Coordinates of C-alpha atoms in Angstrom, one line a residue:
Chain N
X1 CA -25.7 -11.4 -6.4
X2 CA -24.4 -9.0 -4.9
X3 CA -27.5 -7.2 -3.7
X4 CA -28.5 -10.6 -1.8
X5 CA -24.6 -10.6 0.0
X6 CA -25.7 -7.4 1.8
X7 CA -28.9 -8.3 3.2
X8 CA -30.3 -10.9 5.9
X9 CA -28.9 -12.7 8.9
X10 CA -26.1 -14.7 6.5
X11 CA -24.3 -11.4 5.6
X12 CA -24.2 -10.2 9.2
X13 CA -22.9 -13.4 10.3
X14 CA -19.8 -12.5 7.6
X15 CA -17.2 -10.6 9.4
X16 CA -17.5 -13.1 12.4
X17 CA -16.7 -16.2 10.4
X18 CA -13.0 -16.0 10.1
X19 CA -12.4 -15.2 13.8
X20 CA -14.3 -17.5 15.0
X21 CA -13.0 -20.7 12.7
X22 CA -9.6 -19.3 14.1
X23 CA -10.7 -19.6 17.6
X24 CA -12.0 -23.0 17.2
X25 CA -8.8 -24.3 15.6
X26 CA -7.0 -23.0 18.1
X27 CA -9.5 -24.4 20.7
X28 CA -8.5 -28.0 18.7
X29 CA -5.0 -27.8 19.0
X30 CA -5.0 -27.0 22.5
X31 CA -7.3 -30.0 23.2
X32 CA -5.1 -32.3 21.0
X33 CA -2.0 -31.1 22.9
X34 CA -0.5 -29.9 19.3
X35 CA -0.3 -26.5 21.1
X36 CA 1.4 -26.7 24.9
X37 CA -0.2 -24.4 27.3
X38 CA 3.3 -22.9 28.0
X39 CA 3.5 -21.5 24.7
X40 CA 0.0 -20.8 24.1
X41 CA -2.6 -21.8 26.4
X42 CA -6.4 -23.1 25.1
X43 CA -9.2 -20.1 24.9
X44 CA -10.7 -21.7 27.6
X45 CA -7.6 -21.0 29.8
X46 CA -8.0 -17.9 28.5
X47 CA -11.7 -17.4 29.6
X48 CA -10.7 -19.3 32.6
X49 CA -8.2 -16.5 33.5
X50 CA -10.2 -14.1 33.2
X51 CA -13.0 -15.3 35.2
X52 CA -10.4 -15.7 38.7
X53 CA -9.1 -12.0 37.8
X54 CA -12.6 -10.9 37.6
X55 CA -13.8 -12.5 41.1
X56 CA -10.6 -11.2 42.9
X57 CA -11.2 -7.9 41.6
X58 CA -8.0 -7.0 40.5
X59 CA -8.8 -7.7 36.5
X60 CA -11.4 -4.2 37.0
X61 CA -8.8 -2.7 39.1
X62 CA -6.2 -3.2 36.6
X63 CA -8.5 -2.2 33.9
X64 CA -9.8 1.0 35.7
X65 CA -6.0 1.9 35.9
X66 CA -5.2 1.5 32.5
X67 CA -8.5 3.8 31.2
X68 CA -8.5 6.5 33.2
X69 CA -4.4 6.4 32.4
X70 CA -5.3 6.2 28.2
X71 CA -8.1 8.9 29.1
X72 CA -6.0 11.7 30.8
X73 CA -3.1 11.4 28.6
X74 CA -6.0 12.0 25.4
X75 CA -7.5 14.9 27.0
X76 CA -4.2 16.3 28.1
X77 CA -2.4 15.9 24.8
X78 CA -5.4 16.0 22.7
X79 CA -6.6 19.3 23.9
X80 CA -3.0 21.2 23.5
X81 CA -2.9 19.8 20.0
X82 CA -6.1 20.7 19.0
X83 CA -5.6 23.7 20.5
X84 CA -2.3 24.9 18.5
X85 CA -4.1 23.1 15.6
X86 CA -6.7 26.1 15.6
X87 CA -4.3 28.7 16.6
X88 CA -1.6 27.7 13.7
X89 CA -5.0 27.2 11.4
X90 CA -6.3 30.7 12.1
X91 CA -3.1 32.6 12.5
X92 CA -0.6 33.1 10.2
X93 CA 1.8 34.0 12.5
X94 CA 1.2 31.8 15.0
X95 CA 2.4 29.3 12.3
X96 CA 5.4 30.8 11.2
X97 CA 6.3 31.3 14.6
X98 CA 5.5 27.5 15.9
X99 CA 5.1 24.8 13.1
X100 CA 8.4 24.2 11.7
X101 CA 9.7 23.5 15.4
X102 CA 6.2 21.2 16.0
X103 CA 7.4 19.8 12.6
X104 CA 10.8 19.2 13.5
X105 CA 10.0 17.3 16.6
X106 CA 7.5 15.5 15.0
X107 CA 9.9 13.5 13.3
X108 CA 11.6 11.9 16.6
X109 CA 9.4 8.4 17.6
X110 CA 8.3 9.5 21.1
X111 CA 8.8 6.2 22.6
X112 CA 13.0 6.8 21.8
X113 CA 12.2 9.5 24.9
X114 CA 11.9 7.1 27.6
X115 CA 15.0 7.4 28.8
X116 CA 14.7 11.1 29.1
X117 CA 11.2 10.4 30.4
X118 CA 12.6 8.2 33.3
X119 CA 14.9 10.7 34.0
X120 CA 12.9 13.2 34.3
X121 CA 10.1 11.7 35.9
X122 CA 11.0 8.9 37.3
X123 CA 8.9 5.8 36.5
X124 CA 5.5 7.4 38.0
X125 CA 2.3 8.5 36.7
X126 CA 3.9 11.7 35.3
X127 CA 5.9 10.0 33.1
X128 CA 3.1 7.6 31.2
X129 CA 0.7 10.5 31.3
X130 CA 3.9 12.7 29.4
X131 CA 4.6 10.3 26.8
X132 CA 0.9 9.6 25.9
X133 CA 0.1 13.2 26.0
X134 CA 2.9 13.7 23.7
X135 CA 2.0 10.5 21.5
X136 CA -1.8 11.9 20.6
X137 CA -0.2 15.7 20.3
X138 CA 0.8 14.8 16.6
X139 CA -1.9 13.5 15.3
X140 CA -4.4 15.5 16.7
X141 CA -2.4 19.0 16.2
X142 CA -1.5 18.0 12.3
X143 CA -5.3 17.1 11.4
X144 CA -6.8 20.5 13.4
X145 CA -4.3 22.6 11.3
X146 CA -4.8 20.5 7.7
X147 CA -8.8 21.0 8.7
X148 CA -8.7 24.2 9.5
X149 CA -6.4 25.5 6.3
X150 CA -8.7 23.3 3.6
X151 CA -12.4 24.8 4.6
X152 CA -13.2 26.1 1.2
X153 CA -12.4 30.1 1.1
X154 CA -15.8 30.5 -1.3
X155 CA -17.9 29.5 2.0
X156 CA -15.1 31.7 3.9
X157 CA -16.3 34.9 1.3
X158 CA -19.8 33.8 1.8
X159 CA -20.2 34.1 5.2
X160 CA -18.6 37.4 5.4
X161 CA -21.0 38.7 2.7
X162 CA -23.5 37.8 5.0
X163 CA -22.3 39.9 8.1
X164 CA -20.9 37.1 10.0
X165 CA -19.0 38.2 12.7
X166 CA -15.8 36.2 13.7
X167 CA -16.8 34.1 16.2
X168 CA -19.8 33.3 14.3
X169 CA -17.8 32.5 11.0
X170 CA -15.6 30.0 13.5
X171 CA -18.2 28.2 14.7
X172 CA -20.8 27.6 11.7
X173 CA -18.3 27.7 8.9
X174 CA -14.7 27.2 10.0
X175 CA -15.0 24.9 12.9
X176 CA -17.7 22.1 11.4
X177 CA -15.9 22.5 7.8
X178 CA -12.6 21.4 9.8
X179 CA -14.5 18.7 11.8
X180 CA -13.6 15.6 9.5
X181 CA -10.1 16.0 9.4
X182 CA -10.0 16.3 12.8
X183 CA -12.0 12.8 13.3
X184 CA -9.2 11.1 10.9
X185 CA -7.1 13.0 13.6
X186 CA -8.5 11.3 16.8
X187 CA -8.8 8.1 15.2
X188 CA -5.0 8.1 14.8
X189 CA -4.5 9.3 18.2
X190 CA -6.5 6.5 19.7
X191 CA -4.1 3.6 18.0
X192 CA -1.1 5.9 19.6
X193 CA -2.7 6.1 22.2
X194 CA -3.0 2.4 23.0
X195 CA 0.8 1.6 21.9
X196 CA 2.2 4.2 24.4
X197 CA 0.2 2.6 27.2
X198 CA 1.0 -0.6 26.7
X199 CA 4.4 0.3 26.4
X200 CA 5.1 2.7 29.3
X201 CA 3.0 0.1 31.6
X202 CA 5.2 -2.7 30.4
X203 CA 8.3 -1.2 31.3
X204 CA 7.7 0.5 34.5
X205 CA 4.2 0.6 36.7
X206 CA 3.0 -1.4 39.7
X207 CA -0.8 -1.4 38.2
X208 CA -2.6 -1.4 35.1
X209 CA -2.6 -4.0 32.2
X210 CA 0.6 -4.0 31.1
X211 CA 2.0 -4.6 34.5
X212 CA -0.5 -7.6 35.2
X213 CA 0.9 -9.4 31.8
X214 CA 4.8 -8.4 32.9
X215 CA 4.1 -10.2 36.2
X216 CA 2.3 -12.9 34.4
X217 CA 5.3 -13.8 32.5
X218 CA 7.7 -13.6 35.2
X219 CA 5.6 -16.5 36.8
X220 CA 5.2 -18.0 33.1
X221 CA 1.3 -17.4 33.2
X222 CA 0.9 -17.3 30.1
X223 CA -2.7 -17.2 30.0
X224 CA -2.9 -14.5 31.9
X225 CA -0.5 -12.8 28.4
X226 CA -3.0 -13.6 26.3
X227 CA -6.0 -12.1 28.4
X228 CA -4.0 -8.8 28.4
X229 CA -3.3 -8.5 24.8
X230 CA -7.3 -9.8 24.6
X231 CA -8.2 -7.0 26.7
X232 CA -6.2 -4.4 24.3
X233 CA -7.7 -5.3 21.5
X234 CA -11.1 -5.5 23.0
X235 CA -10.6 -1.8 24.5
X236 CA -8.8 -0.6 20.9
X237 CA -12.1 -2.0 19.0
X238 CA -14.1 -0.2 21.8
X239 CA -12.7 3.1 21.2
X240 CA -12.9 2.7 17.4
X241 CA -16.6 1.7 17.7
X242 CA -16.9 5.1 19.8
X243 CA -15.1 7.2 17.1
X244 CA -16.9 5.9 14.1
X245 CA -20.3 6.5 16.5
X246 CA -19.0 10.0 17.1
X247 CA -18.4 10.7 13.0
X248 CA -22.2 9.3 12.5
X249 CA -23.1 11.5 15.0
X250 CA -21.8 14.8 13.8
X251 CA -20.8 14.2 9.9
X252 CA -24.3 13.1 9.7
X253 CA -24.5 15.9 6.7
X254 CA -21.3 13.8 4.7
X255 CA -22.3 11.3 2.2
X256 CA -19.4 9.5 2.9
X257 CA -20.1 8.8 6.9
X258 CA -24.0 8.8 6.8
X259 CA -24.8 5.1 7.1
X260 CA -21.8 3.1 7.2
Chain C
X1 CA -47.2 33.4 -3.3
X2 CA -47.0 34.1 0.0
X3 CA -43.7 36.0 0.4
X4 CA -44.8 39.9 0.3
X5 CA -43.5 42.2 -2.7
X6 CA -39.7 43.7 -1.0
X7 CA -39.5 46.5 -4.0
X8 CA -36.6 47.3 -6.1
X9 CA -33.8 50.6 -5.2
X10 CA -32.4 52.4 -8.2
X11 CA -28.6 52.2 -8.5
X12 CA -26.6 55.3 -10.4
X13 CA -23.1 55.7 -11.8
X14 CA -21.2 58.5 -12.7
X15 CA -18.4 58.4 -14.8
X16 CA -17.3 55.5 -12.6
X17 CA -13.4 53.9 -13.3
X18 CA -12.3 50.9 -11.7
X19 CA -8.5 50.0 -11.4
X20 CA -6.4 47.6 -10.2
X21 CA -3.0 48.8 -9.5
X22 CA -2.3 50.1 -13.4
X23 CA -5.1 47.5 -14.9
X24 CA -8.1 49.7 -15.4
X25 CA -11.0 47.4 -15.9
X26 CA -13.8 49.6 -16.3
X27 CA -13.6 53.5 -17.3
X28 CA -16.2 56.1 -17.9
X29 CA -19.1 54.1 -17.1
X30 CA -22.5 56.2 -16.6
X31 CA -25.5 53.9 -15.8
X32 CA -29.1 54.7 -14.3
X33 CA -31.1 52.1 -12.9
X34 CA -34.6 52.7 -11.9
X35 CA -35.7 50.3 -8.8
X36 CA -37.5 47.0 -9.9
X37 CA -36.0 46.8 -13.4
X38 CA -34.1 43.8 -14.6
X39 CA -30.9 44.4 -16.0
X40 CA -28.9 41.6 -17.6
X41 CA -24.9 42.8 -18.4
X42 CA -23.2 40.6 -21.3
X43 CA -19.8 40.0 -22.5
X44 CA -16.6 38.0 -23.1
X45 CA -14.7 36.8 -20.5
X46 CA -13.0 39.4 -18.5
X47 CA -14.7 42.6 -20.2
X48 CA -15.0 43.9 -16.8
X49 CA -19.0 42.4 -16.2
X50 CA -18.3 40.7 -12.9
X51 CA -16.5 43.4 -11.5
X52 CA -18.9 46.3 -12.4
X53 CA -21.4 43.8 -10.8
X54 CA -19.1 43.6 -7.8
X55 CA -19.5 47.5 -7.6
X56 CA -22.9 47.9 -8.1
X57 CA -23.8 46.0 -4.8
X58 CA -20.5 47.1 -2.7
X59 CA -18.2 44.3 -3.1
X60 CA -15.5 46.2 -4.4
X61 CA -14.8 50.4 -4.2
X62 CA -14.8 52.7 -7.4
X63 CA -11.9 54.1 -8.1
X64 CA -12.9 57.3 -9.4
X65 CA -16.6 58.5 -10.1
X66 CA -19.8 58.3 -8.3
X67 CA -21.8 55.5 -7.4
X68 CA -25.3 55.9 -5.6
X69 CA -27.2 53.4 -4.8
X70 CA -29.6 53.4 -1.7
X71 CA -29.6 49.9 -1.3
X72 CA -25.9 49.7 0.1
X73 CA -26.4 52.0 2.9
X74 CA -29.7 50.0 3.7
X75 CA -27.6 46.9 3.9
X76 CA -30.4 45.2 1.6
X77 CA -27.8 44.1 -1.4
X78 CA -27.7 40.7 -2.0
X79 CA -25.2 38.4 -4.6
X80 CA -26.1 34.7 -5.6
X81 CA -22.8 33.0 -7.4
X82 CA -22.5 30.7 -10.0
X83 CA -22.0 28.2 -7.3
X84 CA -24.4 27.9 -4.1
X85 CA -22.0 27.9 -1.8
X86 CA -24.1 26.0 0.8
X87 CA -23.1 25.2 4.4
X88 CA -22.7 21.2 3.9
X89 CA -23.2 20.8 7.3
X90 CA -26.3 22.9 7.5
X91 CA -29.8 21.9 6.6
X92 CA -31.6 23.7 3.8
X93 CA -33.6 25.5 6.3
X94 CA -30.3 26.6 8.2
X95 CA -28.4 27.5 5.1
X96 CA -31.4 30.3 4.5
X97 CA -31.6 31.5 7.8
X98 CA -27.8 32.6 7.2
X99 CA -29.3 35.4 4.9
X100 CA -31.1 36.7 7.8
X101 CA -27.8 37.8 10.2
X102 CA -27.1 37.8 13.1
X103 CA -29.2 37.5 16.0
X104 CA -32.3 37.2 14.0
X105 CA -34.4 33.7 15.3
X106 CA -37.6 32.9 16.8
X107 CA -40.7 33.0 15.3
X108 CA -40.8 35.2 12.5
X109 CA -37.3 34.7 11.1
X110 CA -38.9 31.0 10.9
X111 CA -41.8 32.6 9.4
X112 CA -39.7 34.5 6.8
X113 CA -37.5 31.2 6.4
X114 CA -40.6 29.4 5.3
X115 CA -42.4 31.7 3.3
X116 CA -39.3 32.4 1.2
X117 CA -38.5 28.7 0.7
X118 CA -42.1 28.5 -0.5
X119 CA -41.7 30.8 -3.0
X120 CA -38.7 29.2 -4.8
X121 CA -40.5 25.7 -4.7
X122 CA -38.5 24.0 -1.9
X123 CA -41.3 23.7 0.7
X124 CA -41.2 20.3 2.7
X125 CA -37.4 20.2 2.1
X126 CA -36.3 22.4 5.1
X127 CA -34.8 19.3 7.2
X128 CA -32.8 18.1 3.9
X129 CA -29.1 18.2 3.3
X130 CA -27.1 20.2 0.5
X131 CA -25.8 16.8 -0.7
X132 CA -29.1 15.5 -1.1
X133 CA -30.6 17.7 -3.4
X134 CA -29.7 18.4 -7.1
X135 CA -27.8 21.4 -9.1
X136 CA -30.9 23.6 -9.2
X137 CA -32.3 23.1 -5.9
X138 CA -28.9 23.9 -4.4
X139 CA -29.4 26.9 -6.5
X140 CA -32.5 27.7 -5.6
X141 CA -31.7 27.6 -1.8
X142 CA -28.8 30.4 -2.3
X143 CA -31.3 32.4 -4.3
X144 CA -34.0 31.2 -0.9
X145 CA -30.9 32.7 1.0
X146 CA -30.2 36.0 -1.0
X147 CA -33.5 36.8 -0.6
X148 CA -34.6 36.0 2.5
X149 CA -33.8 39.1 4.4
X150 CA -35.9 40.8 1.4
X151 CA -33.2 43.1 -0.2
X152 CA -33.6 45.9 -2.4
X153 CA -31.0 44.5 -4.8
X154 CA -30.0 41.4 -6.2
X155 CA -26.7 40.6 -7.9
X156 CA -26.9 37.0 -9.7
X157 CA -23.4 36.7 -11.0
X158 CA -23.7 33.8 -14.0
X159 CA -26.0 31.9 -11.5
X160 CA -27.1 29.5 -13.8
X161 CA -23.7 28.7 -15.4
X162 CA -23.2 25.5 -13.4
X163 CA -26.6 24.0 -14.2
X164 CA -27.5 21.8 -17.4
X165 CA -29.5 23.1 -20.2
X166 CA -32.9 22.1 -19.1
X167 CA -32.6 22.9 -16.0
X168 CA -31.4 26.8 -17.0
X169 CA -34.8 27.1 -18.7
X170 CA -37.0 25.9 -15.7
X171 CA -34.8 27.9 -13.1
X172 CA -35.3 31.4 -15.8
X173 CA -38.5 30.8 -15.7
X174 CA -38.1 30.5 -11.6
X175 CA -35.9 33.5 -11.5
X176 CA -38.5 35.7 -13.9
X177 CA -41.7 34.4 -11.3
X178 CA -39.7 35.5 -8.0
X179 CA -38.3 38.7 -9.3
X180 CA -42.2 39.7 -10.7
X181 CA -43.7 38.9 -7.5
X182 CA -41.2 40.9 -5.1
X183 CA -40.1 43.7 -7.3
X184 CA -36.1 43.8 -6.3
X185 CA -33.7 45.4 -9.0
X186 CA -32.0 42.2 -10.4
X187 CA -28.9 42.8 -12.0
X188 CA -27.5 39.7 -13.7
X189 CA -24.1 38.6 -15.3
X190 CA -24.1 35.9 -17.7
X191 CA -22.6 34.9 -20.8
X192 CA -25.9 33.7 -22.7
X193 CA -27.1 36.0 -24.7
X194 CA -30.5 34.1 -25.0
X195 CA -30.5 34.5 -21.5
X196 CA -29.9 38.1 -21.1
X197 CA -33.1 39.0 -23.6
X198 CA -35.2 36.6 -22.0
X199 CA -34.8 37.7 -18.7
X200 CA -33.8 41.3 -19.3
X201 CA -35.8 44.4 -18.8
X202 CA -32.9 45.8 -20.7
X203 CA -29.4 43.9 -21.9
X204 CA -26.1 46.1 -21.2
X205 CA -23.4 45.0 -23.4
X206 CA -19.2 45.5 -21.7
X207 CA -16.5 45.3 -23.9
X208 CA -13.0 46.4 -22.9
X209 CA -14.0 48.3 -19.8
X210 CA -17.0 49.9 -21.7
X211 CA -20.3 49.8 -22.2
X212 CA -21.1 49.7 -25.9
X213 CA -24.1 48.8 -26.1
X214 CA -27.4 49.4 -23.5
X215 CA -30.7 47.7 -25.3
X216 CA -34.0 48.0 -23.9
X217 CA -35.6 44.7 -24.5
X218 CA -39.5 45.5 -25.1
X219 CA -41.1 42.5 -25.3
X220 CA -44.0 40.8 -23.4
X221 CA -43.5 38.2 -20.8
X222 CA -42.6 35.3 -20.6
X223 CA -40.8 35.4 -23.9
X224 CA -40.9 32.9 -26.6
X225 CA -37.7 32.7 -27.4
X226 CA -38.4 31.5 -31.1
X227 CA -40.2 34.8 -32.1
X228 CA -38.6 36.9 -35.1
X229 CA -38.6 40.0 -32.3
X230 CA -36.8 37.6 -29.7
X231 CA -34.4 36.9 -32.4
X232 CA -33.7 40.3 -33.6
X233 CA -32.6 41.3 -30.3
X234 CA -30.1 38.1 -30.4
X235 CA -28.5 38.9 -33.7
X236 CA -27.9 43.0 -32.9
X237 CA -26.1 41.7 -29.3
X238 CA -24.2 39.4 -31.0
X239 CA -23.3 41.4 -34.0
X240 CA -21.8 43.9 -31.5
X241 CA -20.3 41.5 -29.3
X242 CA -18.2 39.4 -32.4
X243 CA -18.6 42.4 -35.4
X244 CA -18.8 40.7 -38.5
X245 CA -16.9 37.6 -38.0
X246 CA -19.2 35.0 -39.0
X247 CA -17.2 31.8 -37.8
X248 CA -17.1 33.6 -34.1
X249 CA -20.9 34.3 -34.4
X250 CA -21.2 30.4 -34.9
X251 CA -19.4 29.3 -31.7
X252 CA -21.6 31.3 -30.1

C-alpha cells in the first residue's frame, strides 16, 4: 500500500539502500582483489585517506580554499546577475538596450574562455573567481528577469488600486511573486558553480581541491582522486540541502515547496 | 457585529460619454445615487457595465459630462474583482491590511484588521494562506480587504462569477449582511439577473452604451427568490434584456 511505503523507519531507510549495497560491493571487490587499488582503491583507502589529510591539516586547508573560492565567485556573479535580472525585469529599456547582447553571449560555454582567461589573468585567483562569476551570471540573471516579467499584472493593478507606492509595489508584490524563479535560478547556478571550480582548480592553482587530486595523480594516489570527487559531491549535496532549506524557508506560502 | 456602520456617499452623472479612441462605450448616461443604496447594473457582455462601473469609482475618466461623487475625493472607493487577487505570499491577515495603505500599523490597524475579518466570518484564520482556503473565503478576504479602510463606496465587479452555485447563494446572503450593517453605496456588476433583484435596492439595465432600463426593486429583505413579486421583476429585466425572443430568454 502505498500509504504504508511513506511512513515508519523502513521508508526512511529507502533512498539509502542503493548507495549503500553499491558501497559494499565495491568494499567486496576490493577485498577479493577483483578491483586493484591502482585503478580504484577500497572505501576504506578512501576513509583512510581522508583521515591522514585530516590530521595534517591540509584536507581543511584545501577545503577552506575551495569554499570561500565557490563562495566569492556566487556572490560576485550572482549579485550582478540578479541585479541586471531586476533592472531588465523592471525596465523596458534597460532590456532593449542590454539583453540581446546578455543573450548573445549566453550562448558561448564559459569554460571555451580559459584561454582568454589565462591570458588575461594569468593563472591566479582573478582568473577562477572571473570564470565562476561569469558561470553563475546566466542562470541567475535569466531566472531574475523570467521572475520578474511573469508576476501576474492583476496583482500588479491591485496593488496600485491600493495606493502602493513603488518601492512598496517592489517589495510585497513584485519581488516575492519573482522569488521562485529565482530559487530554480540559484539552484542552477550552484551545479555551475561546482563544474567551474573543479575545472579552473584542475588546470591551474597551487591549493584547493582540485589541485590536491591533480597532485594525487601525478604520484598515482589514487585514493586521494576518489576522496576529491567524494568531497564534491558531498559539498554539491550540501549546497542543494541549503537551497531546498532556503525555498521551505521563504515559499513557505507555495503548495508546491511546503513540506517536501 | 463588531465593525462600526462606515455610511454610504451618493454618486451623480450628468450626461456622461465614455470613448475609447472612436469606440464610444457609454453616451448620455444620467444617474443619481443616494448614499447607502444598493445598485446592481445588468447586461450582455460588453454593454458598457464594467466600464461605467470603472467610472463610478475613478478607475477610468469620462469623456465628456459630469461625474460627482464625494467618495473619490475622500479616497474611500473601493473595487472587489471577480477574482481575489490575493498576495500568495501573504497571510489572510496581511492580504487585508493591504486595504489600509501605507504606513498604517500598530495597534488599531490590527484592531480594524480583526474586526473587519470578523465581520465577513473569517475570524481564527488570520495566520492562514490564500492557497489554503477555498473560492469563497478567498472572496471574502478581498471583500475583508475592500472594506477594511471603511469606504464610502464599493464597486463589486461580477464578484461572485468565479464561485459555484451554492456558494453564490451563501456569499449574497454574506454580501446583503455586511452591506446592511455598514451602510456603503454598493454598486454591483453581474450578469445574474436573479442576482441583481435579490441583492438590488434598484437593478439598472445597459444596453449598447445606454441605460434602458432603471427598476426600483421594492421588496422586503432577505428576498425569497420563489415569490410571484420576485419573479415579476425577473421576467420584465429579462424581457428587456432579450425582447421577445423566447429561445434567448431560455438560455438565460
Amino acid at each position: 500500500m502505498a500509504a504504508t511505503a511513506s511512513e515508519g523507519p523502513f521508508s526512511r531507510a529507502l533512498p539509502w539502500l542503493v548507495p549503500l549495497a553499491l558501497v559494499i560491493l565495491w568494499q567486496v571487490s576490493s577485498s577479493l582483489g577483483w578491483l586493484p587499488p591502482n585503478i580504484l582503491p577500497a572505501p576504506t583507502a578512501v576513509l583512510e585517506a581522508a583521515w591522514t589529510k585530516l590530521q595534517d591539516g591540509s584536507l581543511i586547508d584545501n577545503l577552506g580554499v575551495s569554499f570561500a573560492r565557490a563562495m566569492s565567485g556566487l556572490i560576485i556573479g550572482g549579485a550582478i546577475g540578479f541585479s541586471l535580472g531586476l533592472l531588465n525585469g523592471l525596465s523596458k529599456t534597460g532590456e532593449m538596450l542590454l539583453d540581446p547582447t546578455l543573450q548573445m553571449i549566453r550562448n558561448i560555454p564559459h569554460l571555451a574562455l580559459i584561454p582568454l582567461v589565462i591570458i588575461w589573468f594569468g593563472i591566479g585567483e582573478s582568473a577562477r573567481l572571473f570564470l565562476v562569476a561569469l558561470g553563475v551570471f546566466f542562470p541567475i540573471y535569466l531566472n531574475t528577469l523570467h521572475g520578474v516579467r511573469n508576476v501576474d499584472p492583476q496583482l500588479i493593478e491591485m496593488g496600485r488600486i491600493y495606493g502602493m507606492n513603488n518601492r512598496t509595489l517592489f517589495l510585497k508584490v513584485i519581488l516575492p511573486g519573482a522569488l521562485p524563479s529565482i530559487f530554480v535560478g540559484l539552484r542552477f547556478a550552484l551545479g555551475v558553480m561546482w563544474l567551474t571550480l573543479i575545472v579552473a582548480e584542475t588546470i591551474a592553482a597551487n591549493s584547493g581541491i582540485g589541485h590536491m587530486a591533480m597532485a594525487a595523480r601525478e604520484f598515482m594516489q589514487t585514493d586521494i582522486v576518489v576522496l576529491s570527487i567524494v568531497i564534491y559531491a558531498i559539498l554539491g549535496k550540501l549546497a542543494d540541502s541549503a537551497t531546498r532549506a532556503l525555498e521551505r524557508k521563504f515559499l513557505a506560502w507555495n503548495p508546491a515547496y511546503a513540506k517536501v | 457585529m463588531s465593525s462600526q456602520p462606515t455610511g454610504g456617499s451618493r454618486v451623480s452623472l450628468k450626461d456622461v460619454k465614455k470613448a475609447f479612441g472612436n469606440n464610444v462605450v457609454l453616451q448620455g448616461i444620467d444617474l443619481e445615487i443616494p448614499a447607502g443604496q444598493f445598485v446592481s447594473i445588468v447586461g450582455k457582455s460588453g454593454c458598457g457595465k464594467s466600464t461605467l462601473l470603472r467610472l463610478m469609482i475613478g478607475l477610468d475618466s469620462v469623456t465628456s459630462g459630469v461625474l460627482d461623487a464625494p467618495a473619490l475625493k475622500a479616497q474611500a472607493a473601493r473595487i472587489v474583482f471577480q477574482e481575489p487577487r490575493l498576495l500568495p505570499w501573504a497571510s489572510v491577515k496581511d492580504n487585508v491590511a493591504v486595504g489600509l495603505g501605507e504606513g498604517q500599523s500598530g495597534q488599531a490597524a490590527d484592531k480594524q484588521a480583526a474586526d473587519i475579518l470578523e465581520e465577513v466570518g473569517l475570524k481564527g484564520r488570520e495566520g492562514l494562506w490564500p492557497s489554503q482556503l477555498s473560492g469563497g473565503m478567498r472572496q471574502r478576504v478581498a471583500l475583508a480587504r475592500a472594506l477594511v479602510s471603511q469606504p464610502t463606496l464599493l464597486a463589486l465587479d461580477e464578484p461572485l462569477g468565479a464561485l459555484d452555485a451554492l456558494t453564490r447563494i451563501d456569499m449574497q446572503a454574506l454580501l446583503e449582511g455586511v452591506w446592511q450593517d455598514l451602510g456603503f453605496t454598493a454598486l454591483m456588476v453581474t450578469h445574474d439577473v436573479g442576482e441583481a433583484v435579490a441583492l438590488g435596492d434598484r437593478v439598472i439595465l445597459i444596453d449598447h452604451g445606454h441605460v434602458v432600463l432603471d427598476l426600483a426593486v421594492d421588496l422586503p429583505r432577505p428576498r425569497k427568490r420563489g415569490t410571484p413579486e420576485f419573479a415579476a421583476l425577473e421576467g420584465q429585466i429579462l424581457d428587456k434584456l432579450f425582447g421577445d425572443d423566447p429561445r434567448a430568454r431560455e438560455a438565460h
